PDB file of C-alpha atoms in Angstrom:
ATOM      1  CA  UNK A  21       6.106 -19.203  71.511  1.00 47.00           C
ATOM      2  CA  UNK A  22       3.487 -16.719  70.022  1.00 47.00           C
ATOM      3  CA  UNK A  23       0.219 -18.363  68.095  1.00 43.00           C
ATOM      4  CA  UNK A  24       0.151 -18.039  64.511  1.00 47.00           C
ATOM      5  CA  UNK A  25      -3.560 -16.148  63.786  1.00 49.00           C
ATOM      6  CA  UNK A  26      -4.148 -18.612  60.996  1.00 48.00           C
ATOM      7  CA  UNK A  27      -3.398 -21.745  62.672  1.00 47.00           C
ATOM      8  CA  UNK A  28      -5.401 -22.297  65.958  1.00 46.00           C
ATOM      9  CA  UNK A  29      -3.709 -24.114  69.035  1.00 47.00           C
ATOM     10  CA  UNK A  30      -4.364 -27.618  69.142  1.00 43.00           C
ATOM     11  CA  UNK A  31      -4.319 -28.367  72.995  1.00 45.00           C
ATOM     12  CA  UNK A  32      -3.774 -32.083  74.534  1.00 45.00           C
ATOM     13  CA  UNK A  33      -6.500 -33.767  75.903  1.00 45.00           C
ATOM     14  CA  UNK A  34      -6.219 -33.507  79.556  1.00 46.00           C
ATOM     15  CA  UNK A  35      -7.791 -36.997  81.309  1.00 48.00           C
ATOM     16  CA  UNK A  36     -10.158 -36.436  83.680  1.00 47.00           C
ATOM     17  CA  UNK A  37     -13.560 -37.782  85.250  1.00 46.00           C
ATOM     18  CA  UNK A  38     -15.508 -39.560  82.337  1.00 49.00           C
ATOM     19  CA  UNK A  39     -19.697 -38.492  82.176  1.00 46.00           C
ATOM     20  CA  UNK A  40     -21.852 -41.000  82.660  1.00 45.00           C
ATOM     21  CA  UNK A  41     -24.689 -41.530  80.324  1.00 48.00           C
ATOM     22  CA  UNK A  42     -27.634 -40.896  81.705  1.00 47.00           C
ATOM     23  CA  UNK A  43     -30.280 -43.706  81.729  1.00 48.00           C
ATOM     24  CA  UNK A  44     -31.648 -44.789  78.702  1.00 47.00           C
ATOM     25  CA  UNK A  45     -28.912 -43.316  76.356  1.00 48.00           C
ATOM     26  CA  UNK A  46     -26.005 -44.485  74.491  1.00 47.00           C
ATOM     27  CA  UNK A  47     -22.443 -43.155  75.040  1.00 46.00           C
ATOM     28  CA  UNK A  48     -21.089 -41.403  72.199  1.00 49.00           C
ATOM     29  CA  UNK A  49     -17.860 -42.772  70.541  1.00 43.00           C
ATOM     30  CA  UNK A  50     -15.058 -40.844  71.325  1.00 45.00           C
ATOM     31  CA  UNK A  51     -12.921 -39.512  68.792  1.00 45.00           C
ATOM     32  CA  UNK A  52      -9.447 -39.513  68.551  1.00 43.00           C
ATOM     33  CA  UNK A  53      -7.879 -36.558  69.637  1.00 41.00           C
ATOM     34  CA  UNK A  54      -4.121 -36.074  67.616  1.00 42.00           C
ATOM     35  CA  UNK A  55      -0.968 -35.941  69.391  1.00 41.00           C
ATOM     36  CA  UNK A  56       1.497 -33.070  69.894  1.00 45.00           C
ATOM     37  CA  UNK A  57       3.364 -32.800  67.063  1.00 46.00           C
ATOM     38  CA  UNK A  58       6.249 -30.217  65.606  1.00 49.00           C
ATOM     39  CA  UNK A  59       4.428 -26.573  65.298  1.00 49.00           C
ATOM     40  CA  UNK A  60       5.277 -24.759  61.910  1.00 49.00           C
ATOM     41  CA  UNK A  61       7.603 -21.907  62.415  1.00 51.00           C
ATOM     42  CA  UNK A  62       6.307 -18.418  62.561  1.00 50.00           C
ATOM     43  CA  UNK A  63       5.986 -16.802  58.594  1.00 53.00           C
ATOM     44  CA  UNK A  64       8.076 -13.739  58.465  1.00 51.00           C
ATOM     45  CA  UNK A  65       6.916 -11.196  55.940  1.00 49.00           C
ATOM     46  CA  UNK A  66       7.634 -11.627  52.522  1.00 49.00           C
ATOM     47  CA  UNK A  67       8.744 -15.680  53.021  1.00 49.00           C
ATOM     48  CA  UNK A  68       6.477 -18.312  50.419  1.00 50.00           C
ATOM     49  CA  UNK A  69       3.447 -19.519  52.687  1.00 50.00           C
ATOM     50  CA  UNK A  70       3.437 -23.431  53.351  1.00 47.00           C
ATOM     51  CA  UNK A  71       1.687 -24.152  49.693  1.00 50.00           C
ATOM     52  CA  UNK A  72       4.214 -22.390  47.885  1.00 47.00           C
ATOM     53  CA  UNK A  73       6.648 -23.609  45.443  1.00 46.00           C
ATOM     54  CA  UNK A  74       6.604 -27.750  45.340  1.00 47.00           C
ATOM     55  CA  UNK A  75       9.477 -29.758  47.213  1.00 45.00           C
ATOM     56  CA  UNK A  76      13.050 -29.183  47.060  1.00 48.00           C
ATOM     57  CA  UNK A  77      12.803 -25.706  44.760  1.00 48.00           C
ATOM     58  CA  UNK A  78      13.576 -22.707  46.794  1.00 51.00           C
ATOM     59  CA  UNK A  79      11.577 -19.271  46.108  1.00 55.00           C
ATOM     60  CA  UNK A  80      15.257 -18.487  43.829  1.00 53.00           C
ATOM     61  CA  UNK A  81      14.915 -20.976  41.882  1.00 55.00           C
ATOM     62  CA  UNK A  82      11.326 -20.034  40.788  1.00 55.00           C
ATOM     63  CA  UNK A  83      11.868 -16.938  39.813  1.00 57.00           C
ATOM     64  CA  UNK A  84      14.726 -18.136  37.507  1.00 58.00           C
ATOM     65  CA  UNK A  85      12.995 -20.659  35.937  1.00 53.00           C
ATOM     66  CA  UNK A  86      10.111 -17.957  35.562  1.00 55.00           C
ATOM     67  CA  UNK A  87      12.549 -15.387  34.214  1.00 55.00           C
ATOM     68  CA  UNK A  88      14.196 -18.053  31.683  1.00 56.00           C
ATOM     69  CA  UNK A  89      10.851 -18.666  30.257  1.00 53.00           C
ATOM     70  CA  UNK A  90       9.475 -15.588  29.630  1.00 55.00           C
ATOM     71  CA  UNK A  91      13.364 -14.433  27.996  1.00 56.00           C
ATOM     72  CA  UNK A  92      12.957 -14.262  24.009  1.00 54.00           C
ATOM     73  CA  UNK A  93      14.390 -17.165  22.125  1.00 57.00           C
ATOM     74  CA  UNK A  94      16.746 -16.095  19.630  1.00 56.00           C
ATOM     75  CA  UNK A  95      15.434 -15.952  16.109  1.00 57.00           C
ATOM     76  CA  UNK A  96      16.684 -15.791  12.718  1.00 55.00           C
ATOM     77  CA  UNK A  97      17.649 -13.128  10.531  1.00 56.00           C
ATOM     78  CA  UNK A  98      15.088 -12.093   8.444  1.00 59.00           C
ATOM     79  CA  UNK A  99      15.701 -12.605   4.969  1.00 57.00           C
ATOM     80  CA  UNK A 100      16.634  -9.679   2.492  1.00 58.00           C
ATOM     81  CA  UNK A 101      13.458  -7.984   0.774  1.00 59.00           C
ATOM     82  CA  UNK A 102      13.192  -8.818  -3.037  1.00 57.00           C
ATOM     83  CA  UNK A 103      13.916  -6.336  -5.288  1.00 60.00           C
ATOM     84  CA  UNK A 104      10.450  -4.715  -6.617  1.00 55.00           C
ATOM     85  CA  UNK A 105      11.098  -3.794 -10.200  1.00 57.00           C
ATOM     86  CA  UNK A 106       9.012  -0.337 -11.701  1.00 53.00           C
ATOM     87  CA  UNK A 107       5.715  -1.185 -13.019  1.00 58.00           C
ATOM     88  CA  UNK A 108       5.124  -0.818 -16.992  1.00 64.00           C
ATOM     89  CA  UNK A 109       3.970   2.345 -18.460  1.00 68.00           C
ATOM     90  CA  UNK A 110      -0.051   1.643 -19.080  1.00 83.00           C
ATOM     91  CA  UNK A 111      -0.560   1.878 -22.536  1.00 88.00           C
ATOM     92  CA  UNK A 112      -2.556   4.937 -23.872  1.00 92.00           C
ATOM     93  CA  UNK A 113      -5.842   4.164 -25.004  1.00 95.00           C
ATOM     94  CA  UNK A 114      -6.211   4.788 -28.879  1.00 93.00           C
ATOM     95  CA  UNK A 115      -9.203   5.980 -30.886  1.00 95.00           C
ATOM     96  CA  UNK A 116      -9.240   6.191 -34.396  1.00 96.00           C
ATOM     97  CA  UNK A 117     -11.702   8.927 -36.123  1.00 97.00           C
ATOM     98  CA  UNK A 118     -11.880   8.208 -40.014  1.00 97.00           C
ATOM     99  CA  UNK A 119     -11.151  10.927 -42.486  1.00 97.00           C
ATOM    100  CA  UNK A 120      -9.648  11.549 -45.906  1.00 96.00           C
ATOM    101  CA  UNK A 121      -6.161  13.072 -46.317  1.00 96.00           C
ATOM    102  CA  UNK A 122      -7.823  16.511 -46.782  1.00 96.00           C
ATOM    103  CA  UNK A 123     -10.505  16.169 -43.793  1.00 97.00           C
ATOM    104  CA  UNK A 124      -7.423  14.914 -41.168  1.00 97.00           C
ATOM    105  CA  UNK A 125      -6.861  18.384 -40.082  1.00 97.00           C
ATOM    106  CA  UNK A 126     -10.457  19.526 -39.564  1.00 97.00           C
ATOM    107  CA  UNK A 127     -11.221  16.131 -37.809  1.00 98.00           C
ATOM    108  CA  UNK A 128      -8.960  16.940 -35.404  1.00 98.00           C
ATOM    109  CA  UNK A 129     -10.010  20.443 -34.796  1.00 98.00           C
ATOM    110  CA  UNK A 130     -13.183  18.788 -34.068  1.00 98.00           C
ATOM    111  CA  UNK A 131     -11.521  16.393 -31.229  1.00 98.00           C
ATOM    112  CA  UNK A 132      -9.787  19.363 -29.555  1.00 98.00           C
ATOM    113  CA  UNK A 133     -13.301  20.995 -29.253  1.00 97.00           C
ATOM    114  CA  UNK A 134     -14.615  17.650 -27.992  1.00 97.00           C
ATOM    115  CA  UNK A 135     -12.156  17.388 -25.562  1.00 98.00           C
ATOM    116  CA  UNK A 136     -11.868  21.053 -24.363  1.00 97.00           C
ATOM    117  CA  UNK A 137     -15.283  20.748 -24.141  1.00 97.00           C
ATOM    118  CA  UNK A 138     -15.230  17.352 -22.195  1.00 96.00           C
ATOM    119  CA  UNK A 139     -13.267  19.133 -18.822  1.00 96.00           C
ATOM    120  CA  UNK A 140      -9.320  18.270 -20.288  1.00 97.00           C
ATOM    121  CA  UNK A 141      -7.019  21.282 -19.542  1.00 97.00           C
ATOM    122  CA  UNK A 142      -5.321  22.991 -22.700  1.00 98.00           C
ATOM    123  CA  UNK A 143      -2.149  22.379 -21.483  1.00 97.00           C
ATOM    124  CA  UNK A 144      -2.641  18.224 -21.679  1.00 98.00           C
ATOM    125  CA  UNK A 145      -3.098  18.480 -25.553  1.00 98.00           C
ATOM    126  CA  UNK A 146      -0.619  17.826 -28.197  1.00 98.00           C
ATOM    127  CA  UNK A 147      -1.515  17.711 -31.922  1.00 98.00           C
ATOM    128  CA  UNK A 148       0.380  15.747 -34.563  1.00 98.00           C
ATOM    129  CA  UNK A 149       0.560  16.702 -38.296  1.00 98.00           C
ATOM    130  CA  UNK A 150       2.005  13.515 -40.547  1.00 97.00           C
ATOM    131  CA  UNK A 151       1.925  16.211 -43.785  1.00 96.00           C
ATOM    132  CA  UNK A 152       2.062  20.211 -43.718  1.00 95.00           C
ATOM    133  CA  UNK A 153       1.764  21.784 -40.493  1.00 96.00           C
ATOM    134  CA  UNK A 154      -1.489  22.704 -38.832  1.00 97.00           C
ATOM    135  CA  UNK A 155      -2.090  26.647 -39.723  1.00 96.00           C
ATOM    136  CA  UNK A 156      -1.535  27.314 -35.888  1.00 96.00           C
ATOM    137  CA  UNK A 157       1.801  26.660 -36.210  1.00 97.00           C
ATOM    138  CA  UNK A 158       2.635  28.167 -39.665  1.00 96.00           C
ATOM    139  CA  UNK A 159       1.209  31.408 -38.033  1.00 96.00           C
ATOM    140  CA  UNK A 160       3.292  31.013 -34.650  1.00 96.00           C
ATOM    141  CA  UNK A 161       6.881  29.979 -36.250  1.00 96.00           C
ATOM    142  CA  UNK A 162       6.426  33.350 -38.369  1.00 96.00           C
ATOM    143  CA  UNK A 163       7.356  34.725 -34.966  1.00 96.00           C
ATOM    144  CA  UNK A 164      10.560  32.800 -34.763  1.00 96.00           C
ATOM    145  CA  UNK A 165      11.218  29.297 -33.450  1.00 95.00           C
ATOM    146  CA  UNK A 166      12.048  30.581 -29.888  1.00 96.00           C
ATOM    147  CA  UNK A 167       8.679  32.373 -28.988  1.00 96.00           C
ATOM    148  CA  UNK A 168       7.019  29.244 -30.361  1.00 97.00           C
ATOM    149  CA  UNK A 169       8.955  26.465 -28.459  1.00 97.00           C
ATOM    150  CA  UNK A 170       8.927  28.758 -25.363  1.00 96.00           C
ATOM    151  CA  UNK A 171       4.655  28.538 -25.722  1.00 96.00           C
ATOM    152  CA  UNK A 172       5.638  24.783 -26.388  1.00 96.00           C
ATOM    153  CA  UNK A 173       7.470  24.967 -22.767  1.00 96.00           C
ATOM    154  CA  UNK A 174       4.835  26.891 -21.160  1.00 96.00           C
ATOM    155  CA  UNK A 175       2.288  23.706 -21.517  1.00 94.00           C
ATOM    156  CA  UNK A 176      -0.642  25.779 -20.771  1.00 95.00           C
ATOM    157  CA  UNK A 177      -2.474  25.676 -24.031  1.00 97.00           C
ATOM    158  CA  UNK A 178      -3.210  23.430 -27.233  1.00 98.00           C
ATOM    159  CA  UNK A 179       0.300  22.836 -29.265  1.00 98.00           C
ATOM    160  CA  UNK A 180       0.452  22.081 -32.254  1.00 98.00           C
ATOM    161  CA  UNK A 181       3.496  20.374 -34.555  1.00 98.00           C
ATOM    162  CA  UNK A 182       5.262  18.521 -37.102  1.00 97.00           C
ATOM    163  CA  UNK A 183       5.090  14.783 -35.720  1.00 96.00           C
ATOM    164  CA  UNK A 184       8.463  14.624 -36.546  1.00 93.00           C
ATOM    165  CA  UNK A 185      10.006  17.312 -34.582  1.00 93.00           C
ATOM    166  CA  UNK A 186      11.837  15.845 -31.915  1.00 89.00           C
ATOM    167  CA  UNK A 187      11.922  18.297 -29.323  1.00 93.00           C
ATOM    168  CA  UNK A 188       8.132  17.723 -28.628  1.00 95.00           C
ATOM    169  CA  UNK A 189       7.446  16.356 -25.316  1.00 95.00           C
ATOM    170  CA  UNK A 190       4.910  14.190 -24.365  1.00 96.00           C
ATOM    171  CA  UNK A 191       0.846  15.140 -22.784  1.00 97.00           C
ATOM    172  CA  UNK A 192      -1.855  13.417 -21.635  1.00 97.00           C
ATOM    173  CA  UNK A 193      -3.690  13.438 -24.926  1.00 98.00           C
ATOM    174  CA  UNK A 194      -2.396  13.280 -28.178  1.00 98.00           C
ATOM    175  CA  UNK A 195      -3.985  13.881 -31.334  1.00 98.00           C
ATOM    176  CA  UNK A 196      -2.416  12.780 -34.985  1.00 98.00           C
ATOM    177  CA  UNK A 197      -3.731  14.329 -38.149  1.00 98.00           C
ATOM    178  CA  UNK A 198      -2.550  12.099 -40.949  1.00 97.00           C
ATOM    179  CA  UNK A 199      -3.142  14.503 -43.247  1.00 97.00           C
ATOM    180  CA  UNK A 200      -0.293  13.015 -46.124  1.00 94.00           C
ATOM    181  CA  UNK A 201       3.107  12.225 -45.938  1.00 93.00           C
ATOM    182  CA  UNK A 202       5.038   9.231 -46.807  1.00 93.00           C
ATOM    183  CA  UNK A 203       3.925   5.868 -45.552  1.00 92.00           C
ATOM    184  CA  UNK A 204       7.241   5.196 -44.138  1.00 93.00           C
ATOM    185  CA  UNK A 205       7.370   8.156 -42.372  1.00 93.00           C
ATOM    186  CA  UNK A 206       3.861   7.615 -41.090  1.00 94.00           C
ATOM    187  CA  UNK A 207       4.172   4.457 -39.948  1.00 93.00           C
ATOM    188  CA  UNK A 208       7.112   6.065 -37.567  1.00 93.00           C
ATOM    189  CA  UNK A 209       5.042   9.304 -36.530  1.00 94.00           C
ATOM    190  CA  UNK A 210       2.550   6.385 -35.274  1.00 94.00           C
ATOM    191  CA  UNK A 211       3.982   4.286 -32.377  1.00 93.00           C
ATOM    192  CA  UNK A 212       6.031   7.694 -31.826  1.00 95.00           C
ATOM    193  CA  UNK A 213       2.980   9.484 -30.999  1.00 96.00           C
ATOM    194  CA  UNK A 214       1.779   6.681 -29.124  1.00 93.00           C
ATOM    195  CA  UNK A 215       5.188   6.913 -27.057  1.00 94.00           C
ATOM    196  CA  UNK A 216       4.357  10.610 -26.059  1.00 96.00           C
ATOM    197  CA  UNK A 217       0.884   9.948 -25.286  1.00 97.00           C
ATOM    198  CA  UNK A 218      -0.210   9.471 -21.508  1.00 95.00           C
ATOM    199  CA  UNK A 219      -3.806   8.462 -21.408  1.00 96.00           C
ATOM    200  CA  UNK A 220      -5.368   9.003 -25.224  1.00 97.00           C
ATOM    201  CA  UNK A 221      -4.570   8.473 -28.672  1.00 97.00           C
ATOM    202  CA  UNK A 222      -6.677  10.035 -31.188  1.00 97.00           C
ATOM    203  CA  UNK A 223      -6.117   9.099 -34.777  1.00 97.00           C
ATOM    204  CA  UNK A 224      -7.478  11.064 -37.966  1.00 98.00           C
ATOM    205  CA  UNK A 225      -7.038   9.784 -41.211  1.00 97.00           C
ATOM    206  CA  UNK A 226      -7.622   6.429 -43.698  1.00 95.00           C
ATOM    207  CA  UNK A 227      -8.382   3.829 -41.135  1.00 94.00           C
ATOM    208  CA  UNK A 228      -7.415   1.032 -43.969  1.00 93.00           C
ATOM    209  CA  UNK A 229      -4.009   2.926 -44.752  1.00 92.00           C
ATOM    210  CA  UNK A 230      -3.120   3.437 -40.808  1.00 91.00           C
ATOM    211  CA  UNK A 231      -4.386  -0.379 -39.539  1.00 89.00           C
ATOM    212  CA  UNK A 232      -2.422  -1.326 -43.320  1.00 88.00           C
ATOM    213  CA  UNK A 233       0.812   0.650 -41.810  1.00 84.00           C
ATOM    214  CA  UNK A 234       1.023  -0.287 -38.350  1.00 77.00           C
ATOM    215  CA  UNK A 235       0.626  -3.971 -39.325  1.00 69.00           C
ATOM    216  CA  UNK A 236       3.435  -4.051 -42.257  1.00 60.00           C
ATOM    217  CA  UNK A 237       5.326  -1.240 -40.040  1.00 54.00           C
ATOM    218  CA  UNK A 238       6.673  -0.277 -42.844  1.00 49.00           C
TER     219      UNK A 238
END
């Protein structure tokens, strides 16, 4: 039978003549040399070596109790996402610029500039009139309605209406002249104006008539 490189040959003691100590020293002990016993079998390649594996569970059985623990345990359904409702307009903020019935008009000229003047874009700009029109629009509705509401459709410069025409849509910036009309009808142009408005609200007129308005409503 062939030797096995990593186990070495254990060879039975052979009796033979004993060595006598020479004078003066002591006889070592002998030691006790093992008896033949079953040789392992040769390894063949690819087999579990000797310290493989613990008693009874064969190489198959390892690997499918490996294989079962690394499989993914089932897990639940997840759970249906909640329904995310639309965030709430931001409400515009609102400045109020005090001036008499007469002196709403020019006080808002005088915002426009500020703001033109500021960096914001013709085009975000809308200007309210509570009373008669701004002269703007008197002189651009001489033209007809369409070549006015088409400039109004363009959005790329200052408009300027009634605050109670309807078609107007909203801009960034929108400034109210309360230059007369009825309180009822003012205290509609008001949160109206506010409704078109997407950053700014700039109010001209009585600041004890419009706070007196927008807290009866009326």
């Amino acid at each position: 039978m062939p030797l096995i490189p990593e186990e070495p040959q254990i060879h039975e003691s052979v009796p033979g003549p004993r060595a006598t100590p020479a004078a003066g020293r002591t006889a070592p002990t002998p030691r006790p040399v093992p008896g033949p016993g079953p040789r392992p079998a040769p390894r063949r390649p690819g087999s579990p070596g000797p310290n493989r594996g613990s008693a009874g569970t064969s190489s198959a059985q390892s690997q499918r109790a490996t294989s079962d623990a690394t499989k993914p345990s089932p897990t639940a359904p997840a759970a249906p996402a909640a329904k995310t409702t639309p965030a709430a307009k931001a409400a515009p903020q609102i400045q109020l610029i005090p001036a008499t019935v007469d002196g709403a008009l020019d006080a808002a000229d005088e915002a426009v500039d500020l703001l033109l003047d500021s960096g914001r874009a013709p085009g975000d700009i809308l200007v309210l009139t509570t009373g008669e029109q701004h002269p703007w629009a008197a002189h651009e509705l001489s033209f007809g309605e369409a070549s006015y509401w088409a400039q109004h459709d363009a959005g790329d410069d200052v408009f300027y209406a009634t605050a109670s025409a309807g078609r107007v849509k909203g801009r960034p910036v929108v400034v109210v002249a309360v230059n007369g009309g009825a309180n009822d009808a003012v205290a509609r142009a008001l949160p109206e104006a506010m409704g078109r408005a997407g950053a700014l609200l700039i109010v001209c007129g009585d600041p004890k008539r419009i706070n007196t308005l927008i807290g009866s409503g009326a």
